[in-house]
mmCIF file of C-alpha atoms in Angstrom:
data_model
loop_
_atom_site.group_PDB
_atom_site.id
_atom_site.type_symbol
_atom_site.label_atom_id
_atom_site.label_comp_id
_atom_site.label_asym_id
_atom_site.label_seq_id
_atom_site.Cartn_x
_atom_site.Cartn_y
_atom_site.Cartn_z
ATOM 1 C CA UNK A 1 10.052 -1.251 77.817
ATOM 2 C CA UNK A 2 8.951 2.075 76.387
ATOM 3 C CA UNK A 3 5.374 1.795 75.117
ATOM 4 C CA UNK A 4 5.839 4.954 73.055
ATOM 5 C CA UNK A 5 7.034 2.408 70.452
ATOM 6 C CA UNK A 6 3.374 1.952 69.518
ATOM 7 C CA UNK A 7 2.753 5.640 68.837
ATOM 8 C CA UNK A 8 1.288 5.965 65.315
ATOM 9 C CA UNK A 9 1.832 2.241 64.621
ATOM 10 C CA UNK A 10 -1.016 0.564 62.726
ATOM 11 C CA UNK A 11 -2.196 -2.244 65.013
ATOM 12 C CA UNK A 12 -4.927 -4.744 64.182
ATOM 13 C CA UNK A 13 -6.525 -6.604 67.109
ATOM 14 C CA UNK A 14 -8.905 -9.519 66.591
ATOM 15 C CA UNK A 15 -11.324 -10.112 69.431
ATOM 16 C CA UNK A 16 -11.209 -6.473 70.541
ATOM 17 C CA UNK A 17 -14.729 -6.488 71.989
ATOM 18 C CA UNK A 18 -13.874 -9.139 74.594
ATOM 19 C CA UNK A 19 -12.512 -8.795 78.108
ATOM 20 C CA UNK A 20 -8.797 -8.918 77.284
ATOM 21 C CA UNK A 21 -9.326 -7.174 73.945
ATOM 22 C CA UNK A 22 -10.950 -4.137 75.554
ATOM 23 C CA UNK A 23 -8.152 -3.693 78.092
ATOM 24 C CA UNK A 24 -5.543 -4.118 75.336
ATOM 25 C CA UNK A 25 -7.180 -1.524 73.110
ATOM 26 C CA UNK A 26 -7.286 0.986 75.976
ATOM 27 C CA UNK A 27 -3.558 0.512 76.578
ATOM 28 C CA UNK A 28 -2.849 1.008 72.868
ATOM 29 C CA UNK A 29 -5.050 4.115 72.774
ATOM 30 C CA UNK A 30 -3.061 5.580 75.661
ATOM 31 C CA UNK A 31 0.174 4.643 73.819
ATOM 32 C CA UNK A 32 -0.951 6.612 70.747
ATOM 33 C CA UNK A 33 -1.391 3.668 68.380
ATOM 34 C CA UNK A 34 -3.723 3.648 65.383
ATOM 35 C CA UNK A 35 -5.923 0.719 66.384
ATOM 36 C CA UNK A 36 -8.290 -1.352 64.254
ATOM 37 C CA UNK A 37 -10.414 -3.946 66.011
ATOM 38 C CA UNK A 38 -12.040 -6.906 64.273
ATOM 39 C CA UNK A 39 -14.556 -8.962 66.256
ATOM 40 C CA UNK A 40 -18.126 -10.123 66.576
ATOM 41 C CA UNK A 41 -20.802 -7.858 68.017
ATOM 42 C CA UNK A 42 -20.236 -7.555 71.767
ATOM 43 C CA UNK A 43 -22.165 -10.169 73.721
ATOM 44 C CA UNK A 44 -24.409 -9.259 76.610
ATOM 45 C CA UNK A 45 -21.475 -10.154 78.854
ATOM 46 C CA UNK A 46 -19.236 -7.585 77.084
ATOM 47 C CA UNK A 47 -20.225 -4.819 79.491
ATOM 48 C CA UNK A 48 -16.614 -3.675 79.684
ATOM 49 C CA UNK A 49 -16.385 -2.852 75.977
ATOM 50 C CA UNK A 50 -19.574 -0.806 76.032
ATOM 51 C CA UNK A 51 -18.945 1.019 79.298
ATOM 52 C CA UNK A 52 -15.294 1.794 78.556
ATOM 53 C CA UNK A 53 -16.138 3.728 75.361
ATOM 54 C CA UNK A 54 -13.125 2.146 73.667
ATOM 55 C CA UNK A 55 -14.989 1.991 70.355
ATOM 56 C CA UNK A 56 -15.015 5.798 70.183
ATOM 57 C CA UNK A 57 -11.225 5.915 69.922
ATOM 58 C CA UNK A 58 -10.457 3.044 67.536
ATOM 59 C CA UNK A 59 -11.569 1.779 64.154
ATOM 60 C CA UNK A 60 -14.006 -0.846 65.432
ATOM 61 C CA UNK A 61 -15.094 -3.329 62.749
ATOM 62 C CA UNK A 62 -17.717 -5.971 63.398
ATOM 63 C CA UNK A 63 -16.715 -9.172 61.637
ATOM 64 C CA UNK A 64 -16.234 -12.912 62.040
ATOM 65 C CA UNK A 65 -12.741 -14.417 61.869
ATOM 66 C CA UNK A 66 -14.333 -17.314 59.985
ATOM 67 C CA UNK A 67 -15.167 -14.884 57.152
ATOM 68 C CA UNK A 68 -11.894 -14.834 55.215
ATOM 69 C CA UNK A 69 -13.169 -12.534 52.478
ATOM 70 C CA UNK A 70 -14.297 -9.807 54.849
ATOM 71 C CA UNK A 71 -11.175 -9.984 56.987
ATOM 72 C CA UNK A 72 -8.953 -9.886 53.907
ATOM 73 C CA UNK A 73 -10.700 -6.700 52.813
ATOM 74 C CA UNK A 74 -9.993 -5.129 56.207
ATOM 75 C CA UNK A 75 -6.321 -6.102 56.049
ATOM 76 C CA UNK A 76 -5.988 -4.578 52.584
ATOM 77 C CA UNK A 77 -7.589 -1.318 53.720
ATOM 78 C CA UNK A 78 -5.775 -0.965 57.035
ATOM 79 C CA UNK A 79 -2.346 -2.311 56.013
ATOM 80 C CA UNK A 80 -1.454 -3.205 59.622
ATOM 81 C CA UNK A 81 2.138 -3.295 60.786
ATOM 82 C CA UNK A 82 1.308 -5.230 63.937
ATOM 83 C CA UNK A 83 -1.327 -7.966 64.361
ATOM 84 C CA UNK A 84 -2.452 -9.574 67.607
ATOM 85 C CA UNK A 85 -4.903 -12.444 67.268
ATOM 86 C CA UNK A 86 -7.129 -12.917 70.320
ATOM 87 C CA UNK A 87 -10.534 -13.731 68.808
ATOM 88 C CA UNK A 88 -11.667 -17.105 70.131
ATOM 89 C CA UNK A 89 -14.344 -19.242 71.694
ATOM 90 C CA UNK A 90 -12.612 -19.139 75.104
ATOM 91 C CA UNK A 91 -14.681 -21.322 77.431
ATOM 92 C CA UNK A 92 -14.071 -24.979 78.299
ATOM 93 C CA UNK A 93 -17.685 -25.799 79.121
ATOM 94 C CA UNK A 94 -18.978 -24.053 76.034
ATOM 95 C CA UNK A 95 -16.572 -26.177 73.975
ATOM 96 C CA UNK A 96 -18.229 -29.341 75.258
ATOM 97 C CA UNK A 97 -21.641 -27.998 74.263
ATOM 98 C CA UNK A 98 -20.542 -26.630 70.876
ATOM 99 C CA UNK A 99 -17.366 -28.434 69.777
ATOM 100 C CA UNK A 100 -17.771 -27.818 66.034
ATOM 101 C CA UNK A 101 -18.201 -24.075 66.536
ATOM 102 C CA UNK A 102 -15.231 -24.041 68.913
ATOM 103 C CA UNK A 103 -12.931 -25.725 66.382
ATOM 104 C CA UNK A 104 -14.283 -23.571 63.563
ATOM 105 C CA UNK A 105 -13.501 -20.321 65.386
ATOM 106 C CA UNK A 106 -10.273 -21.331 67.093
ATOM 107 C CA UNK A 107 -8.677 -23.313 64.272
ATOM 108 C CA UNK A 108 -10.081 -21.938 61.017
ATOM 109 C CA UNK A 109 -10.133 -18.450 62.517
ATOM 110 C CA UNK A 110 -6.385 -18.785 63.045
ATOM 111 C CA UNK A 111 -5.922 -20.134 59.505
ATOM 112 C CA UNK A 112 -7.743 -17.080 58.145
ATOM 113 C CA UNK A 113 -5.652 -14.628 60.171
ATOM 114 C CA UNK A 114 -2.464 -16.331 59.004
ATOM 115 C CA UNK A 115 -3.684 -16.238 55.414
ATOM 116 C CA UNK A 116 -4.410 -12.514 55.688
ATOM 117 C CA UNK A 117 -0.927 -11.924 57.087
ATOM 118 C CA UNK A 118 0.560 -14.052 54.292
ATOM 119 C CA UNK A 119 -1.018 -11.759 51.723
ATOM 120 C CA UNK A 120 -0.327 -8.474 53.557
ATOM 121 C CA UNK A 121 3.317 -7.335 53.120
ATOM 122 C CA UNK A 122 2.948 -4.488 55.630
ATOM 123 C CA UNK A 123 2.773 -6.855 58.634
ATOM 124 C CA UNK A 124 6.045 -6.876 60.598
ATOM 125 C CA UNK A 125 5.023 -8.342 63.940
ATOM 126 C CA UNK A 126 2.375 -11.003 64.656
ATOM 127 C CA UNK A 127 1.304 -12.602 67.939
ATOM 128 C CA UNK A 128 -1.200 -15.439 68.282
ATOM 129 C CA UNK A 129 -2.595 -15.610 71.824
ATOM 130 C CA UNK A 130 -3.475 -19.146 72.884
ATOM 131 C CA UNK A 131 -3.624 -20.567 76.433
ATOM 132 C CA UNK A 132 -1.735 -22.509 79.097
ATOM 133 C CA UNK A 133 -4.150 -25.370 78.358
ATOM 134 C CA UNK A 134 -2.459 -26.226 75.046
ATOM 135 C CA UNK A 135 -0.204 -28.726 76.811
ATOM 136 C CA UNK A 136 -0.887 -32.418 77.328
ATOM 137 C CA UNK A 137 -1.750 -32.155 81.001
ATOM 138 C CA UNK A 138 -0.094 -34.853 83.088
ATOM 139 C CA UNK A 139 -1.094 -33.210 86.411
ATOM 140 C CA UNK A 140 2.580 -32.545 87.144
ATOM 141 C CA UNK A 141 3.606 -30.501 90.173
ATOM 142 C CA UNK A 142 6.102 -28.533 88.099
ATOM 143 C CA UNK A 143 5.408 -26.015 85.362
ATOM 144 C CA UNK A 144 5.132 -26.865 81.685
ATOM 145 C CA UNK A 145 7.829 -25.514 79.385
ATOM 146 C CA UNK A 146 7.407 -24.365 75.797
ATOM 147 C CA UNK A 147 8.924 -27.570 74.403
ATOM 148 C CA UNK A 148 6.387 -29.872 76.115
ATOM 149 C CA UNK A 149 3.869 -31.866 74.059
ATOM 150 C CA UNK A 150 0.794 -29.990 72.801
ATOM 151 C CA UNK A 151 -2.440 -31.949 73.137
ATOM 152 C CA UNK A 152 -5.204 -30.231 75.099
ATOM 153 C CA UNK A 153 -7.854 -32.592 76.483
ATOM 154 C CA UNK A 154 -11.171 -30.787 75.953
ATOM 155 C CA UNK A 155 -12.330 -29.230 72.649
ATOM 156 C CA UNK A 156 -11.361 -25.704 73.727
ATOM 157 C CA UNK A 157 -7.868 -26.665 74.870
ATOM 158 C CA UNK A 158 -7.325 -28.968 71.907
ATOM 159 C CA UNK A 159 -8.480 -26.357 69.409
ATOM 160 C CA UNK A 160 -5.923 -23.973 70.863
ATOM 161 C CA UNK A 161 -3.245 -26.666 70.508
ATOM 162 C CA UNK A 162 -4.276 -26.870 66.852
ATOM 163 C CA UNK A 163 -4.062 -23.074 66.587
ATOM 164 C CA UNK A 164 -0.444 -23.305 67.733
ATOM 165 C CA UNK A 165 0.278 -25.921 65.059
ATOM 166 C CA UNK A 166 -1.387 -23.812 62.368
ATOM 167 C CA UNK A 167 0.813 -20.875 63.343
ATOM 168 C CA UNK A 168 3.930 -23.048 63.210
ATOM 169 C CA UNK A 169 2.992 -24.450 59.809
ATOM 170 C CA UNK A 170 2.405 -21.014 58.276
ATOM 171 C CA UNK A 171 5.641 -19.777 59.799
ATOM 172 C CA UNK A 172 7.613 -22.668 58.300
ATOM 173 C CA UNK A 173 5.787 -22.838 54.971
ATOM 174 C CA UNK A 174 5.153 -19.217 54.034
ATOM 175 C CA UNK A 175 6.920 -16.750 56.316
ATOM 176 C CA UNK A 176 10.488 -18.095 56.128
ATOM 177 C CA UNK A 177 11.180 -15.895 53.095
ATOM 178 C CA UNK A 178 10.023 -12.723 54.918
ATOM 179 C CA UNK A 179 12.972 -11.929 57.206
ATOM 180 C CA UNK A 180 11.277 -8.811 58.578
ATOM 181 C CA UNK A 181 8.117 -10.660 59.672
ATOM 182 C CA UNK A 182 8.302 -11.953 63.252
ATOM 183 C CA UNK A 183 5.691 -14.470 64.448
ATOM 184 C CA UNK A 184 5.188 -15.602 68.050
ATOM 185 C CA UNK A 185 2.576 -17.330 70.180
ATOM 186 C CA UNK A 186 1.796 -16.547 73.821
ATOM 187 C CA UNK A 187 0.401 -19.187 76.171
ATOM 188 C CA UNK A 188 -1.128 -17.289 79.050
ATOM 189 C CA UNK A 189 -2.450 -18.554 82.350
ATOM 190 C CA UNK A 190 -5.857 -17.717 83.818
ATOM 191 C CA UNK A 191 -6.521 -13.983 83.893
ATOM 192 C CA UNK A 192 -8.642 -12.020 86.329
ATOM 193 C CA UNK A 193 -9.531 -8.366 86.432
ATOM 194 C CA UNK A 194 -12.330 -5.850 86.322
ATOM 195 C CA UNK A 195 -14.887 -6.184 83.554
ATOM 196 C CA UNK A 196 -15.016 -9.936 83.044
ATOM 197 C CA UNK A 197 -18.662 -11.044 83.053
ATOM 198 C CA UNK A 198 -18.309 -14.338 81.189
ATOM 199 C CA UNK A 199 -20.196 -17.433 82.309
ATOM 200 C CA UNK A 200 -18.341 -20.257 84.063
ATOM 201 C CA UNK A 201 -15.453 -18.109 85.257
ATOM 202 C CA UNK A 202 -14.764 -17.863 88.941
ATOM 203 C CA UNK A 203 -14.332 -14.101 89.429
ATOM 204 C CA UNK A 204 -17.473 -13.167 87.449
ATOM 205 C CA UNK A 205 -19.310 -15.830 89.452
ATOM 206 C CA UNK A 206 -17.992 -14.226 92.638
ATOM 207 C CA UNK A 207 -19.169 -10.773 91.596
ATOM 208 C CA UNK A 208 -22.619 -11.933 90.536
ATOM 209 C CA UNK A 209 -23.093 -13.681 93.878
ATOM 210 C CA UNK A 210 -21.948 -10.790 96.105
ATOM 211 C CA UNK A 211 -23.945 -8.304 94.018
ATOM 212 C CA UNK A 212 -27.045 -10.340 94.832
ATOM 213 C CA UNK A 213 -25.878 -10.880 98.436
ATOM 214 C CA UNK A 214 -25.713 -14.631 97.959
ATOM 215 C CA UNK A 215 -23.114 -17.262 98.806
ATOM 216 C CA UNK A 216 -20.506 -17.825 96.086
ATOM 217 C CA UNK A 217 -20.783 -21.295 94.542
ATOM 218 C CA UNK A 218 -17.422 -22.966 93.858
ATOM 219 C CA UNK A 219 -17.592 -26.168 91.833
ATOM 220 C CA UNK A 220 -13.967 -27.249 92.331
ATOM 221 C CA UNK A 221 -12.088 -25.365 95.074
ATOM 222 C CA UNK A 222 -9.031 -27.638 94.846
ATOM 223 C CA UNK A 223 -8.085 -27.014 91.194
ATOM 224 C CA UNK A 224 -4.805 -25.102 90.947
ATOM 225 C CA UNK A 225 -4.307 -22.429 88.309
ATOM 226 C CA UNK A 226 -1.717 -19.726 87.464
ATOM 227 C CA UNK A 227 -3.958 -16.719 88.156
ATOM 228 C CA UNK A 228 -2.744 -13.265 87.106
ATOM 229 C CA UNK A 229 -4.219 -9.814 86.604
ATOM 230 C CA UNK A 230 -5.239 -9.153 83.005
ATOM 231 C CA UNK A 231 -2.685 -6.341 82.652
ATOM 232 C CA UNK A 232 0.178 -8.802 83.234
ATOM 233 C CA UNK A 233 -0.180 -10.867 80.031
ATOM 234 C CA UNK A 234 -1.230 -7.826 78.004
ATOM 235 C CA UNK A 235 2.010 -6.092 78.978
ATOM 236 C CA UNK A 236 3.947 -9.173 77.880
ATOM 237 C CA UNK A 237 2.050 -9.384 74.566
ATOM 238 C CA UNK A 238 2.968 -5.790 73.780
ATOM 239 C CA UNK A 239 6.552 -6.367 74.882
ATOM 240 C CA UNK A 240 6.896 -9.362 72.546
ATOM 241 C CA UNK A 241 5.299 -7.505 69.637
ATOM 242 C CA UNK A 242 7.550 -4.467 70.071
ATOM 243 C CA UNK A 243 10.808 -6.338 70.687
ATOM 244 C CA UNK A 244 10.400 -8.831 67.833
ATOM 245 C CA UNK A 245 9.472 -5.963 65.467
ATOM 246 C CA UNK A 246 13.060 -4.764 65.836
ATOM 247 C CA UNK A 247 14.656 -8.199 66.424
ATOM 248 C CA UNK A 248 12.733 -10.920 64.526
ATOM 249 C CA UNK A 249 15.168 -13.582 65.692
ATOM 250 C CA UNK A 250 13.660 -13.587 69.208
ATOM 251 C CA UNK A 251 10.211 -14.607 67.933
ATOM 252 C CA UNK A 252 8.977 -17.915 69.309
ATOM 253 C CA UNK A 253 6.534 -19.565 71.707
ATOM 254 C CA UNK A 254 6.277 -18.010 75.154
ATOM 255 C CA UNK A 255 4.546 -19.002 78.384
ATOM 256 C CA UNK A 256 3.078 -16.040 80.249
ATOM 257 C CA UNK A 257 2.143 -16.606 83.857
ATOM 258 C CA UNK A 258 2.681 -15.548 87.465
ATOM 259 C CA UNK A 259 5.443 -16.627 89.802
ATOM 260 C CA UNK A 260 4.975 -20.038 91.384
ATOM 261 C CA UNK A 261 3.780 -18.677 94.720
ATOM 262 C CA UNK A 262 0.863 -17.047 92.904
ATOM 263 C CA UNK A 263 -0.325 -20.382 91.505
ATOM 264 C CA UNK A 264 -3.144 -20.999 93.969
ATOM 265 C CA UNK A 265 -6.278 -23.095 94.256
ATOM 266 C CA UNK A 266 -9.679 -21.758 93.274
ATOM 267 C CA UNK A 267 -10.715 -21.939 96.926
ATOM 268 C CA UNK A 268 -7.770 -19.742 97.951
ATOM 269 C CA UNK A 269 -8.639 -17.283 95.185
ATOM 270 C CA UNK A 270 -12.235 -17.000 96.407
ATOM 271 C CA UNK A 271 -11.008 -16.550 99.976
ATOM 272 C CA UNK A 272 -8.905 -13.591 98.805
ATOM 273 C CA UNK A 273 -11.867 -12.153 96.908
ATOM 274 C CA UNK A 274 -14.139 -12.401 99.952
ATOM 275 C CA UNK A 275 -11.511 -10.821 102.211
ATOM 276 C CA UNK A 276 -11.065 -7.882 99.840
ATOM 277 C CA UNK A 277 -14.797 -7.474 99.182
ATOM 278 C CA UNK A 278 -15.894 -7.750 102.814
ATOM 279 C CA UNK A 279 -19.568 -7.135 103.540
ATOM 280 C CA UNK A 280 -19.981 -10.655 104.949
ATOM 281 C CA UNK A 281 -19.286 -12.375 101.629
ATOM 282 C CA UNK A 282 -18.581 -16.102 101.692
ATOM 283 C CA UNK A 283 -18.588 -19.256 99.592
ATOM 284 C CA UNK A 284 -19.492 -22.922 99.627
ATOM 285 C CA UNK A 285 -18.136 -25.967 97.834
ATOM 286 C CA UNK A 286 -20.727 -27.417 95.454
ATOM 287 C CA UNK A 287 -19.238 -29.942 93.028
ATOM 288 C CA UNK A 288 -21.671 -30.072 90.090
ATOM 289 C CA UNK A 289 -20.322 -33.155 88.292
ATOM 290 C CA UNK A 290 -19.408 -31.082 85.229
ATOM 291 C CA UNK A 291 -17.161 -32.163 82.338
ATOM 292 C CA UNK A 292 -13.483 -32.969 82.754
ATOM 293 C CA UNK A 293 -11.183 -30.093 83.610
ATOM 294 C CA UNK A 294 -7.564 -30.313 84.702
ATOM 295 C CA UNK A 295 -7.000 -30.116 88.452
ATOM 296 C CA UNK A 296 -3.361 -29.065 88.454
ATOM 297 C CA UNK A 297 -1.758 -26.701 85.956
ATOM 298 C CA UNK A 298 1.334 -24.507 86.209
ATOM 299 C CA UNK A 299 3.618 -22.806 83.702
ATOM 300 C CA UNK A 300 7.384 -22.461 83.652
ATOM 301 C CA UNK A 301 7.967 -18.882 82.491
ATOM 302 C CA UNK A 302 11.770 -18.975 82.562
ATOM 303 C CA UNK A 303 12.020 -18.380 78.822
ATOM 304 C CA UNK A 304 10.093 -15.107 78.668
ATOM 305 C CA UNK A 305 11.927 -13.900 81.789
ATOM 306 C CA UNK A 306 15.337 -14.691 80.324
ATOM 307 C CA UNK A 307 14.710 -13.368 76.804
ATOM 308 C CA UNK A 308 12.991 -10.120 77.844
ATOM 309 C CA UNK A 309 14.231 -9.663 81.439
ATOM 310 C CA UNK A 310 10.566 -9.606 82.431
ATOM 311 C CA UNK A 311 9.109 -10.087 85.888
ATOM 312 C CA UNK A 312 5.454 -9.997 87.012
ATOM 313 C CA UNK A 313 4.449 -6.695 88.603
ATOM 314 C CA UNK A 314 1.335 -7.472 90.654
ATOM 315 C CA UNK A 315 1.129 -10.503 92.920
ATOM 316 C CA UNK A 316 -2.172 -12.312 93.414
ATOM 317 C CA UNK A 317 -3.255 -10.180 96.383
ATOM 318 C CA UNK A 318 -2.775 -6.949 94.448
ATOM 319 C CA UNK A 319 -4.486 -8.522 91.436
ATOM 320 C CA UNK A 320 -7.547 -9.326 93.543
ATOM 321 C CA UNK A 321 -7.478 -5.880 95.157
ATOM 322 C CA UNK A 322 -7.531 -4.156 91.749
ATOM 323 C CA UNK A 323 -10.228 -6.530 90.507
ATOM 324 C CA UNK A 324 -12.492 -5.793 93.471
ATOM 325 C CA UNK A 325 -11.781 -2.070 93.032
ATOM 326 C CA UNK A 326 -13.129 -2.245 89.465
ATOM 327 C CA UNK A 327 -16.275 -4.195 90.325
ATOM 328 C CA UNK A 328 -17.099 -1.876 93.213
ATOM 329 C CA UNK A 329 -16.700 1.118 90.906
ATOM 330 C CA UNK A 330 -19.048 -0.561 88.452
ATOM 331 C CA UNK A 331 -21.574 -1.400 91.173
ATOM 332 C CA UNK A 332 -21.509 2.220 92.372
ATOM 333 C CA UNK A 333 -22.030 3.561 88.814
ATOM 334 C CA UNK A 334 -18.638 5.274 88.791
ATOM 335 C CA UNK A 335 -16.680 5.927 85.589
ATOM 336 C CA UNK A 336 -15.373 2.625 84.267
ATOM 337 C CA UNK A 337 -13.017 4.370 81.847
ATOM 338 C CA UNK A 338 -11.521 6.449 84.666
ATOM 339 C CA UNK A 339 -10.945 3.317 86.754
ATOM 340 C CA UNK A 340 -9.271 1.532 83.823
ATOM 341 C CA UNK A 341 -7.000 4.465 83.003
ATOM 342 C CA UNK A 342 -5.929 4.832 86.642
ATOM 343 C CA UNK A 343 -5.142 1.124 86.967
ATOM 344 C CA UNK A 344 -3.187 1.118 83.695
ATOM 345 C CA UNK A 345 -1.152 4.126 84.860
ATOM 346 C CA UNK A 346 -0.407 2.486 88.215
ATOM 347 C CA UNK A 347 0.601 -0.780 86.569
ATOM 348 C CA UNK A 348 2.903 0.659 83.890
ATOM 349 C CA UNK A 349 4.371 3.474 85.994
ATOM 350 C CA UNK A 350 5.498 1.117 88.756
#
């Protein structure tokens, strides 16, 4: 697709200070969009947002998606045409420690975004980003399709299932009489890429270990996940938002993941990371007896491929190569913004 579609479009992004949000905002900046971000203050782990200087080129607003009054004021001022909701408490382990907060952010935060859209006539295209973990996981060997049962096990996954249901309810109850408003959800697999420093994620754990010249600790090397570079789902999000803006009838729920041969175990992922990083890096299996997490999870992405004629661009080896490239640039105090721009150009120009 032609990303010049976003030139001069008013786009509101919740969660813009996070890992995926920062990369998305940089793409939209390069596309010429008028971007407003709405998110909490960047955490200590949000090194990417600070180093990328994204905030200098967008309207960056610090706010909480649980604060309906404040967010409503922003919507009224900005009058967005396009809204992408990514603000969330995104960690499984954190959801076990703080379940009430997780539900509050992920469910009521979605309610508040939907309410703002309901009361903002300018919105034409809306995407709620959830997760592949929204499905009732039966540990199947085949991928889940969009019509499978939603019932995530842990508080994070379950709250995202609820977020899907909230979106569906608002769509059926309030948006049916707005034929020019298109509403979709995107259920993305695990993302990797430069700039993720979150706790309890495998690639950040890998980087922290090699930076300190220590062995990488892997708590479950046999869990299988649909890993993909962060630019893959972001490209699909923008594709959905642009296409449904012109053709609201294609709005719906979409899985976003890699091809089946790029669904690999965590151990295989760490092997690839070590091979690309070099310098004698290695890992060891240390099961820590943590809370329940699914062992086997794949997505069937036939729908998004058929509707949009989409195919993944970077396989898992390229994804790891680009991820290592970013972290090495960061370690060597090179320009993070330059690295991001180059990778975005390579990805979208392919």
